[in-house]
Amino acid sequence: MRQAGRYLPEFRAIRVENDFFNVCRTPELATEVTLQPIRRYPELLDAAIIFSDILVIPQAMGMQVEMVPGKGPHLPEPLREPRDLARLTDQRKGFSVGRELDYVYKAITNTRHALAGRVPLLGFVGAPWTLMAYMVEGGGSKTFAEAKAWLFRCPQAAHELLRRIAAVAAEFLVGQVRAGAQALQVFESWAGELSPRDFAEFSLPYLRQIAAHVKQRCPDVPLTVFAKGAHYALEQLATETAFDVISIDWTIDPAAARIRVDRALRSAGSARRVVLQGNLDPTLLFADEDTLRRRTAEMCASFGATGHIANLGHGMMPAHDPERLRVFLQTVHSASRALR
């Protein structure tokens, strides 16, 4: 969850001379930034996460994406009408996911070599609904009115766009594995903006499509989904998709999530085990150390002794103190040992 980022002074030093997407597009810089938290927290992090961004997919499909300081992502020419789909390049002759996103593959391969087996390397993509929201809104939004209007006003065009994003995302993930990624995550960051009915129509089918495609080609690679805010869909994600791990945010009790997921799997007659990931509220890293340690230990206990990947419930924030993250990581290790 933004393992490398603006909370790290060493990352900010690189950003002084480099645009955000220049870091993403320069394999040597992406590798260096990916390694920064691994160096800072030796023996505490169990994986490295390739430094990239979910919006490289809209870029690959022909859209301009800028990272505006103090504002975040900005797409100056969003998709306002269904006819704007013709501007996308993914269905044009000669389009290649591998060519458009080759810089990510090179960064992954470089980083695997640089890690030299210390920890596994994770890759990721943004999920179709989340990427569609950015592509239609032109950036973040409080209401997502433009993107949701597409769903209800022109559902056929919305499904076409979602299908096309899903196809690119699935191929991109497989390419990341071939480049060296050892596990993958799909970020449906704006899932909670959808009602259960709309999630079932406009998000779940495309998450299912991506997971099936990746598992068919890379069956042994662990695959995680993070559908932020979509607590209502835990059972569907566990029983109707091929994801191995479900990541949850801090607004759901881990013990309740575990019960619901296990019950759904039993009811479906499934013998597979779904791991849970999460879910500390990131703002707890602003608390005093005693509070942070107590709440982190409580989180670990709530998940139980097995089947849990400890993480935050969302991303690191620029104002976070890196030493508070160290306290969180150390507490996860000590609390996990105590549980076992």
mmCIF file of C-alpha atoms in Angstrom:
data_model
loop_
_atom_site.group_PDB
_atom_site.id
_atom_site.type_symbol
_atom_site.label_atom_id
_atom_site.label_comp_id
_atom_site.label_asym_id
_atom_site.label_seq_id
_atom_site.Cartn_x
_atom_site.Cartn_y
_atom_site.Cartn_z
ATOM 1 C CA MET A 1 0.000 0.000 0.000
ATOM 2 C CA ARG A 2 2.336 2.700 -1.343
ATOM 3 C CA GLN A 3 5.289 0.877 0.180
ATOM 4 C CA ALA A 4 7.597 3.311 -1.649
ATOM 5 C CA GLY A 5 6.403 6.908 -1.758
ATOM 6 C CA ARG A 6 6.425 10.441 -0.503
ATOM 7 C CA TYR A 7 6.663 9.517 3.183
ATOM 8 C CA LEU A 8 10.277 8.468 2.500
ATOM 9 C CA PRO A 9 12.863 11.282 2.321
ATOM 10 C CA GLU A 10 14.973 9.229 -0.090
ATOM 11 C CA PHE A 11 11.991 9.040 -2.457
ATOM 12 C CA ARG A 12 11.395 12.791 -2.222
ATOM 13 C CA ALA A 13 15.060 13.370 -3.091
ATOM 14 C CA ILE A 14 14.609 11.472 -6.366
ATOM 15 C CA ARG A 15 11.396 13.341 -7.127
ATOM 16 C CA VAL A 16 13.161 16.722 -6.864
ATOM 17 C CA GLU A 17 14.724 16.108 -10.269
ATOM 18 C CA ASN A 18 12.230 13.668 -11.780
ATOM 19 C CA ASP A 19 8.585 13.863 -12.764
ATOM 20 C CA PHE A 20 6.468 11.114 -11.199
ATOM 21 C CA PHE A 21 5.842 9.279 -14.457
ATOM 22 C CA ASN A 22 9.470 9.725 -15.478
ATOM 23 C CA VAL A 23 10.354 7.637 -12.417
ATOM 24 C CA CYS A 24 7.808 5.021 -13.500
ATOM 25 C CA ARG A 25 9.092 5.020 -17.096
ATOM 26 C CA THR A 26 12.801 4.823 -16.238
ATOM 27 C CA PRO A 27 13.552 1.237 -15.180
ATOM 28 C CA GLU A 28 16.676 2.180 -13.216
ATOM 29 C CA LEU A 29 14.771 4.793 -11.212
ATOM 30 C CA ALA A 30 11.780 2.501 -10.666
ATOM 31 C CA THR A 31 14.120 -0.183 -9.361
ATOM 32 C CA GLU A 32 15.900 2.231 -7.034
ATOM 33 C CA VAL A 33 12.625 3.493 -5.571
ATOM 34 C CA THR A 34 11.283 -0.059 -5.179
ATOM 35 C CA LEU A 35 14.373 -1.017 -3.173
ATOM 36 C CA GLN A 36 14.261 1.998 -0.836
ATOM 37 C CA PRO A 37 11.822 0.552 1.738
ATOM 38 C CA ILE A 38 13.554 -2.844 1.570
ATOM 39 C CA ARG A 39 16.830 -1.168 2.523
ATOM 40 C CA ARG A 40 15.213 1.001 5.210
ATOM 41 C CA TYR A 41 13.349 -1.888 6.892
ATOM 42 C CA PRO A 42 15.641 -4.933 6.556
ATOM 43 C CA GLU A 43 14.155 -8.179 7.890
ATOM 44 C CA LEU A 44 10.776 -6.475 8.434
ATOM 45 C CA LEU A 45 9.158 -6.437 4.974
ATOM 46 C CA ASP A 46 8.269 -9.786 3.408
ATOM 47 C CA ALA A 47 7.968 -8.528 -0.168
ATOM 48 C CA ALA A 48 8.898 -5.653 -2.453
ATOM 49 C CA ILE A 49 6.270 -3.944 -4.613
ATOM 50 C CA ILE A 50 7.337 -2.668 -8.014
ATOM 51 C CA PHE A 51 7.122 1.099 -8.220
ATOM 52 C CA SER A 52 4.544 1.976 -10.855
ATOM 53 C CA ASP A 53 1.019 3.402 -11.013
ATOM 54 C CA ILE A 54 -2.407 2.038 -11.876
ATOM 55 C CA LEU A 55 -2.832 4.787 -14.492
ATOM 56 C CA VAL A 56 -0.143 3.411 -16.797
ATOM 57 C CA ILE A 57 -2.974 1.416 -18.420
ATOM 58 C CA PRO A 58 -4.951 4.507 -19.551
ATOM 59 C CA GLN A 59 -1.633 5.914 -20.799
ATOM 60 C CA ALA A 60 -0.999 2.720 -22.755
ATOM 61 C CA MET A 61 -4.490 3.023 -24.253
ATOM 62 C CA GLY A 62 -3.668 6.467 -25.627
ATOM 63 C CA MET A 63 -4.773 8.853 -22.878
ATOM 64 C CA GLN A 64 -2.639 11.610 -21.423
ATOM 65 C CA VAL A 65 -2.150 11.339 -17.649
ATOM 66 C CA GLU A 66 -0.382 13.936 -15.531
ATOM 67 C CA MET A 67 0.515 13.817 -11.854
ATOM 68 C CA VAL A 68 -0.196 17.329 -10.544
ATOM 69 C CA PRO A 69 1.599 18.277 -7.296
ATOM 70 C CA GLY A 70 -0.878 18.777 -4.486
ATOM 71 C CA LYS A 71 -3.778 17.521 -6.609
ATOM 72 C CA GLY A 72 -2.977 14.025 -7.835
ATOM 73 C CA PRO A 73 -3.717 12.424 -11.203
ATOM 74 C CA HIS A 74 -5.174 14.581 -13.951
ATOM 75 C CA LEU A 75 -6.395 13.404 -17.358
ATOM 76 C CA PRO A 76 -6.838 16.588 -19.407
ATOM 77 C CA GLU A 77 -8.974 14.952 -22.117
ATOM 78 C CA PRO A 78 -11.357 12.575 -20.337
ATOM 79 C CA LEU A 79 -13.887 10.325 -22.054
ATOM 80 C CA ARG A 80 -17.079 12.373 -21.862
ATOM 81 C CA GLU A 81 -19.256 10.545 -24.407
ATOM 82 C CA PRO A 82 -19.341 7.001 -25.811
ATOM 83 C CA ARG A 83 -18.015 8.298 -29.123
ATOM 84 C CA ASP A 84 -14.810 9.225 -27.286
ATOM 85 C CA LEU A 85 -13.971 5.521 -27.097
ATOM 86 C CA ALA A 86 -12.739 5.897 -30.673
ATOM 87 C CA ARG A 87 -9.812 7.924 -29.300
ATOM 88 C CA LEU A 88 -8.444 4.914 -27.443
ATOM 89 C CA THR A 89 -5.671 3.028 -29.198
ATOM 90 C CA ASP A 90 -6.052 -0.481 -27.778
ATOM 91 C CA GLN A 91 -8.062 -1.763 -30.753
ATOM 92 C CA ARG A 92 -5.970 -0.122 -33.447
ATOM 93 C CA LYS A 93 -3.799 -2.199 -35.743
ATOM 94 C CA GLY A 94 -0.401 -2.789 -34.246
ATOM 95 C CA PHE A 95 -1.357 -2.080 -30.620
ATOM 96 C CA SER A 96 0.736 -4.143 -28.219
ATOM 97 C CA VAL A 97 0.489 -4.200 -24.438
ATOM 98 C CA GLY A 98 4.044 -5.485 -24.316
ATOM 99 C CA ARG A 99 5.382 -2.611 -26.376
ATOM 100 C CA GLU A 100 3.397 0.114 -24.620
ATOM 101 C CA LEU A 101 4.272 -1.093 -21.119
ATOM 102 C CA ASP A 102 7.685 -2.580 -21.782
ATOM 103 C CA TYR A 103 9.262 -0.085 -19.360
ATOM 104 C CA VAL A 104 7.342 -1.716 -16.491
ATOM 105 C CA TYR A 105 8.539 -5.164 -17.548
ATOM 106 C CA LYS A 106 12.130 -3.924 -17.683
ATOM 107 C CA ALA A 107 11.783 -2.394 -14.212
ATOM 108 C CA ILE A 108 10.447 -5.688 -12.850
ATOM 109 C CA THR A 109 13.303 -7.719 -14.374
ATOM 110 C CA ASN A 110 15.905 -5.231 -13.154
ATOM 111 C CA THR A 111 14.413 -5.279 -9.670
ATOM 112 C CA ARG A 112 14.288 -9.090 -9.470
ATOM 113 C CA HIS A 113 18.015 -9.157 -10.214
ATOM 114 C CA ALA A 114 18.718 -6.371 -7.716
ATOM 115 C CA LEU A 115 16.745 -8.124 -4.964
ATOM 116 C CA ALA A 116 18.829 -11.261 -5.482
ATOM 117 C CA GLY A 117 16.235 -13.399 -3.727
ATOM 118 C CA ARG A 118 15.992 -11.361 -0.529
ATOM 119 C CA VAL A 119 12.206 -11.047 -0.818
ATOM 120 C CA PRO A 120 9.607 -11.774 -3.515
ATOM 121 C CA LEU A 121 8.568 -9.041 -5.944
ATOM 122 C CA LEU A 122 4.910 -8.065 -6.384
ATOM 123 C CA GLY A 123 3.292 -6.533 -9.464
ATOM 124 C CA PHE A 124 -0.123 -4.905 -9.756
ATOM 125 C CA VAL A 125 -2.772 -3.243 -11.913
ATOM 126 C CA GLY A 126 -5.809 -1.067 -11.403
ATOM 127 C CA ALA A 127 -9.159 -2.791 -11.892
ATOM 128 C CA PRO A 128 -11.495 -1.851 -14.767
ATOM 129 C CA TRP A 129 -14.149 0.122 -12.848
ATOM 130 C CA THR A 130 -11.527 2.157 -11.002
ATOM 131 C CA LEU A 131 -9.620 2.932 -14.199
ATOM 132 C CA MET A 132 -12.845 3.760 -16.036
ATOM 133 C CA ALA A 133 -13.714 6.215 -13.259
ATOM 134 C CA TYR A 134 -10.444 8.078 -13.741
ATOM 135 C CA MET A 135 -10.734 7.976 -17.534
ATOM 136 C CA VAL A 136 -14.239 9.459 -17.499
ATOM 137 C CA GLU A 137 -13.880 11.877 -14.576
ATOM 138 C CA GLY A 138 -10.462 13.144 -15.629
ATOM 139 C CA GLY A 139 -9.068 12.538 -12.134
ATOM 140 C CA GLY A 140 -10.295 11.823 -8.635
ATOM 141 C CA SER A 141 -13.815 12.771 -7.599
ATOM 142 C CA LYS A 142 -16.008 13.117 -4.525
ATOM 143 C CA THR A 143 -19.128 11.841 -6.282
ATOM 144 C CA PHE A 144 -17.987 10.040 -9.459
ATOM 145 C CA ALA A 145 -21.110 11.467 -11.052
ATOM 146 C CA GLU A 146 -19.710 11.463 -14.597
ATOM 147 C CA ALA A 147 -18.465 7.880 -14.445
ATOM 148 C CA LYS A 148 -21.597 6.537 -12.770
ATOM 149 C CA ALA A 149 -23.760 8.408 -15.255
ATOM 150 C CA TRP A 150 -22.074 6.343 -17.982
ATOM 151 C CA LEU A 151 -23.111 3.141 -16.201
ATOM 152 C CA PHE A 152 -26.778 4.115 -16.152
ATOM 153 C CA ARG A 153 -27.110 6.296 -19.251
ATOM 154 C CA CYS A 154 -25.061 4.210 -21.699
ATOM 155 C CA PRO A 155 -24.441 0.798 -20.126
ATOM 156 C CA GLN A 156 -23.445 -0.851 -23.416
ATOM 157 C CA ALA A 157 -20.632 1.664 -23.937
ATOM 158 C CA ALA A 158 -19.627 1.297 -20.289
ATOM 159 C CA HIS A 159 -19.378 -2.467 -20.642
ATOM 160 C CA GLU A 160 -17.345 -2.080 -23.829
ATOM 161 C CA LEU A 161 -14.883 0.188 -22.056
ATOM 162 C CA LEU A 162 -14.698 -2.123 -19.025
ATOM 163 C CA ARG A 163 -14.103 -5.163 -21.258
ATOM 164 C CA ARG A 164 -11.308 -3.397 -23.093
ATOM 165 C CA ILE A 165 -9.602 -2.274 -19.889
ATOM 166 C CA ALA A 166 -9.931 -5.797 -18.465
ATOM 167 C CA ALA A 167 -8.304 -7.313 -21.546
ATOM 168 C CA VAL A 168 -5.332 -4.948 -21.321
ATOM 169 C CA ALA A 169 -5.024 -5.428 -17.549
ATOM 170 C CA ALA A 170 -5.080 -9.220 -17.769
ATOM 171 C CA GLU A 171 -2.425 -9.305 -20.484
ATOM 172 C CA PHE A 172 -0.356 -6.771 -18.554
ATOM 173 C CA LEU A 173 -0.415 -8.961 -15.433
ATOM 174 C CA VAL A 174 0.706 -12.041 -17.341
ATOM 175 C CA GLY A 175 3.515 -9.970 -18.845
ATOM 176 C CA GLN A 176 4.562 -8.863 -15.371
ATOM 177 C CA VAL A 177 4.890 -12.503 -14.309
ATOM 178 C CA ARG A 178 6.978 -13.300 -17.368
ATOM 179 C CA ALA A 179 9.172 -10.313 -16.507
ATOM 180 C CA GLY A 180 9.728 -11.622 -12.981
ATOM 181 C CA ALA A 181 6.804 -10.677 -10.714
ATOM 182 C CA GLN A 182 6.126 -13.444 -8.195
ATOM 183 C CA ALA A 183 2.685 -12.331 -6.955
ATOM 184 C CA LEU A 184 0.071 -9.888 -8.232
ATOM 185 C CA GLN A 185 -2.597 -7.537 -6.878
ATOM 186 C CA VAL A 186 -5.620 -5.942 -8.555
ATOM 187 C CA PHE A 187 -6.719 -2.610 -7.060
ATOM 188 C CA GLU A 188 -10.461 -1.868 -7.306
ATOM 189 C CA SER A 189 -9.961 1.299 -5.281
ATOM 190 C CA TRP A 190 -13.377 2.814 -6.017
ATOM 191 C CA ALA A 191 -15.439 -0.358 -5.483
ATOM 192 C CA GLY A 192 -17.162 1.257 -2.507
ATOM 193 C CA GLU A 193 -18.694 3.888 -4.780
ATOM 194 C CA LEU A 194 -20.915 1.188 -6.277
ATOM 195 C CA SER A 195 -24.034 -0.348 -4.779
ATOM 196 C CA PRO A 196 -24.012 -4.151 -4.387
ATOM 197 C CA ARG A 197 -26.149 -4.458 -7.517
ATOM 198 C CA ASP A 198 -23.908 -2.190 -9.581
ATOM 199 C CA PHE A 199 -20.739 -3.858 -8.283
ATOM 200 C CA ALA A 200 -22.173 -7.205 -9.403
ATOM 201 C CA GLU A 201 -22.801 -5.808 -12.888
ATOM 202 C CA PHE A 202 -19.950 -3.394 -13.531
ATOM 203 C CA SER A 203 -17.034 -4.602 -11.426
ATOM 204 C CA LEU A 204 -17.262 -8.257 -10.427
ATOM 205 C CA PRO A 205 -17.485 -9.722 -13.975
ATOM 206 C CA TYR A 206 -14.291 -7.959 -14.992
ATOM 207 C CA LEU A 207 -12.438 -8.913 -11.820
ATOM 208 C CA ARG A 208 -13.530 -12.474 -12.540
ATOM 209 C CA GLN A 209 -12.334 -12.161 -16.157
ATOM 210 C CA ILE A 210 -8.900 -10.889 -15.113
ATOM 211 C CA ALA A 211 -8.402 -13.555 -12.445
ATOM 212 C CA ALA A 212 -9.448 -16.373 -14.794
ATOM 213 C CA HIS A 213 -7.110 -15.157 -17.538
ATOM 214 C CA VAL A 214 -4.126 -14.862 -15.203
ATOM 215 C CA LYS A 215 -4.769 -18.181 -13.438
ATOM 216 C CA GLN A 216 -5.095 -20.014 -16.751
ATOM 217 C CA ARG A 217 -1.641 -18.826 -17.809
ATOM 218 C CA CYS A 218 0.084 -18.488 -14.425
ATOM 219 C CA PRO A 219 -1.714 -20.962 -12.137
ATOM 220 C CA ASP A 220 0.912 -20.934 -9.386
ATOM 221 C CA VAL A 221 1.208 -17.157 -9.004
ATOM 222 C CA PRO A 222 -0.680 -15.800 -5.950
ATOM 223 C CA LEU A 223 -3.339 -13.288 -6.956
ATOM 224 C CA THR A 224 -4.842 -10.661 -4.624
ATOM 225 C CA VAL A 225 -7.883 -8.415 -5.041
ATOM 226 C CA PHE A 226 -8.463 -5.212 -3.096
ATOM 227 C CA ALA A 227 -12.030 -4.000 -3.583
ATOM 228 C CA LYS A 228 -11.975 -1.096 -1.161
ATOM 229 C CA GLY A 229 -15.305 -0.510 0.561
ATOM 230 C CA ALA A 230 -17.032 -3.510 -1.044
ATOM 231 C CA HIS A 231 -17.627 -5.465 2.176
ATOM 232 C CA TYR A 232 -20.927 -6.684 0.762
ATOM 233 C CA ALA A 233 -19.013 -8.625 -1.918
ATOM 234 C CA LEU A 234 -16.720 -10.719 0.302
ATOM 235 C CA GLU A 235 -18.667 -13.896 -0.374
ATOM 236 C CA GLN A 236 -18.783 -13.286 -4.139
ATOM 237 C CA LEU A 237 -15.071 -12.542 -4.334
ATOM 238 C CA ALA A 238 -14.299 -15.723 -2.375
ATOM 239 C CA THR A 239 -16.570 -18.101 -4.292
ATOM 240 C CA GLU A 240 -17.032 -16.570 -7.761
ATOM 241 C CA THR A 241 -13.469 -15.539 -8.628
ATOM 242 C CA ALA A 242 -10.053 -17.218 -8.676
ATOM 243 C CA PHE A 243 -8.324 -14.732 -6.374
ATOM 244 C CA ASP A 244 -6.195 -16.366 -3.694
ATOM 245 C CA VAL A 245 -6.174 -13.357 -1.362
ATOM 246 C CA ILE A 246 -8.847 -10.799 -0.496
ATOM 247 C CA SER A 247 -7.501 -7.541 0.906
ATOM 248 C CA ILE A 248 -9.831 -5.609 3.200
ATOM 249 C CA ASP A 249 -9.839 -2.031 4.450
ATOM 250 C CA TRP A 250 -10.085 -0.896 8.071
ATOM 251 C CA THR A 251 -13.878 -0.458 8.112
ATOM 252 C CA ILE A 252 -14.606 -4.164 8.516
ATOM 253 C CA ASP A 253 -13.727 -6.390 11.454
ATOM 254 C CA PRO A 254 -11.202 -9.033 10.332
ATOM 255 C CA ALA A 255 -12.741 -11.776 12.480
ATOM 256 C CA ALA A 256 -16.142 -11.147 10.898
ATOM 257 C CA ALA A 257 -14.589 -11.140 7.426
ATOM 258 C CA ARG A 258 -12.891 -14.468 8.139
ATOM 259 C CA ILE A 259 -16.148 -16.032 9.328
ATOM 260 C CA ARG A 260 -18.053 -14.795 6.274
ATOM 261 C CA VAL A 261 -15.438 -15.948 3.780
ATOM 262 C CA ASP A 262 -15.048 -19.407 5.339
ATOM 263 C CA ARG A 263 -18.812 -19.855 5.599
ATOM 264 C CA ALA A 264 -19.270 -18.895 1.937
ATOM 265 C CA LEU A 265 -16.600 -21.356 0.824
ATOM 266 C CA ARG A 266 -18.187 -24.178 2.849
ATOM 267 C CA SER A 267 -21.630 -23.371 1.453
ATOM 268 C CA ALA A 268 -20.204 -23.461 -2.073
ATOM 269 C CA GLY A 269 -18.619 -26.842 -1.394
ATOM 270 C CA SER A 270 -15.177 -25.400 -2.050
ATOM 271 C CA ALA A 271 -12.078 -26.856 -0.408
ATOM 272 C CA ARG A 272 -9.850 -23.951 -1.325
ATOM 273 C CA ARG A 273 -8.414 -21.562 1.259
ATOM 274 C CA VAL A 274 -8.721 -17.806 0.749
ATOM 275 C CA VAL A 275 -6.176 -15.685 2.601
ATOM 276 C CA LEU A 276 -7.131 -12.280 4.001
ATOM 277 C CA GLN A 277 -4.905 -9.198 3.859
ATOM 278 C CA GLY A 278 -5.037 -5.938 5.756
ATOM 279 C CA ASN A 279 -6.274 -3.916 7.464
ATOM 280 C CA LEU A 280 -4.903 -1.274 9.856
ATOM 281 C CA ASP A 281 -6.336 2.220 9.437
ATOM 282 C CA PRO A 282 -3.390 4.170 7.941
ATOM 283 C CA THR A 283 -4.141 7.173 10.141
ATOM 284 C CA LEU A 284 -3.175 5.091 13.184
ATOM 285 C CA LEU A 285 0.402 5.721 12.084
ATOM 286 C CA PHE A 286 -0.153 9.267 13.393
ATOM 287 C CA ALA A 287 -0.897 7.886 16.888
ATOM 288 C CA ASP A 288 1.633 7.618 19.726
ATOM 289 C CA GLU A 289 3.751 4.475 19.693
ATOM 290 C CA ASP A 290 1.921 2.716 22.517
ATOM 291 C CA THR A 291 -1.451 3.172 20.797
ATOM 292 C CA LEU A 292 -0.020 2.037 17.481
ATOM 293 C CA ARG A 293 1.496 -1.091 19.035
ATOM 294 C CA ARG A 294 -1.729 -1.943 20.868
ATOM 295 C CA ARG A 295 -3.970 -1.493 17.847
ATOM 296 C CA THR A 296 -1.597 -3.398 15.562
ATOM 297 C CA ALA A 297 -1.488 -6.332 17.987
ATOM 298 C CA GLU A 298 -5.290 -6.255 18.182
ATOM 299 C CA MET A 299 -5.465 -6.343 14.384
ATOM 300 C CA CYS A 300 -3.206 -9.402 14.204
ATOM 301 C CA ALA A 301 -5.218 -11.176 16.894
ATOM 302 C CA SER A 302 -8.465 -10.453 15.085
ATOM 303 C CA PHE A 303 -7.194 -12.071 11.885
ATOM 304 C CA GLY A 304 -5.910 -15.125 13.755
ATOM 305 C CA ALA A 305 -2.678 -17.081 13.648
ATOM 306 C CA THR A 306 -2.842 -18.274 10.031
ATOM 307 C CA GLY A 307 -4.130 -17.180 6.643
ATOM 308 C CA HIS A 308 -3.307 -13.492 7.071
ATOM 309 C CA ILE A 309 -1.014 -11.056 5.249
ATOM 310 C CA ALA A 310 -0.492 -8.059 7.510
ATOM 311 C CA ASN A 311 -0.903 -4.735 5.764
ATOM 312 C CA LEU A 312 -2.495 -1.343 6.055
ATOM 313 C CA GLY A 313 -6.119 -0.919 5.052
ATOM 314 C CA HIS A 314 -5.073 1.620 2.420
ATOM 315 C CA GLY A 315 -1.982 3.522 1.359
ATOM 316 C CA MET A 316 0.819 5.271 3.196
ATOM 317 C CA MET A 317 0.375 9.061 3.386
ATOM 318 C CA PRO A 318 2.982 11.728 2.594
ATOM 319 C CA ALA A 319 2.884 13.072 6.172
ATOM 320 C CA HIS A 320 3.562 9.684 7.780
ATOM 321 C CA ASP A 321 6.738 9.356 9.848
ATOM 322 C CA PRO A 322 8.816 6.446 8.449
ATOM 323 C CA GLU A 323 9.681 5.442 12.012
ATOM 324 C CA ARG A 324 6.000 4.892 12.797
ATOM 325 C CA LEU A 325 5.910 2.396 9.948
ATOM 326 C CA ARG A 326 8.878 0.648 11.565
ATOM 327 C CA VAL A 327 6.887 0.370 14.807
ATOM 328 C CA PHE A 328 3.958 -1.143 12.884
ATOM 329 C CA LEU A 329 6.205 -3.691 11.144
ATOM 330 C CA GLN A 330 8.032 -4.667 14.329
ATOM 331 C CA THR A 331 4.734 -5.112 16.146
ATOM 332 C CA VAL A 332 3.344 -7.314 13.383
ATOM 333 C CA HIS A 333 6.340 -9.604 13.765
ATOM 334 C CA SER A 334 6.183 -9.772 17.575
ATOM 335 C CA ALA A 335 2.391 -10.147 17.671
ATOM 336 C CA SER A 336 2.480 -12.889 15.030
ATOM 337 C CA ARG A 337 5.115 -14.831 16.956
ATOM 338 C CA ALA A 338 2.977 -14.575 20.082
ATOM 339 C CA LEU A 339 -0.122 -15.818 18.240
ATOM 340 C CA ARG A 340 1.710 -18.808 16.802
#
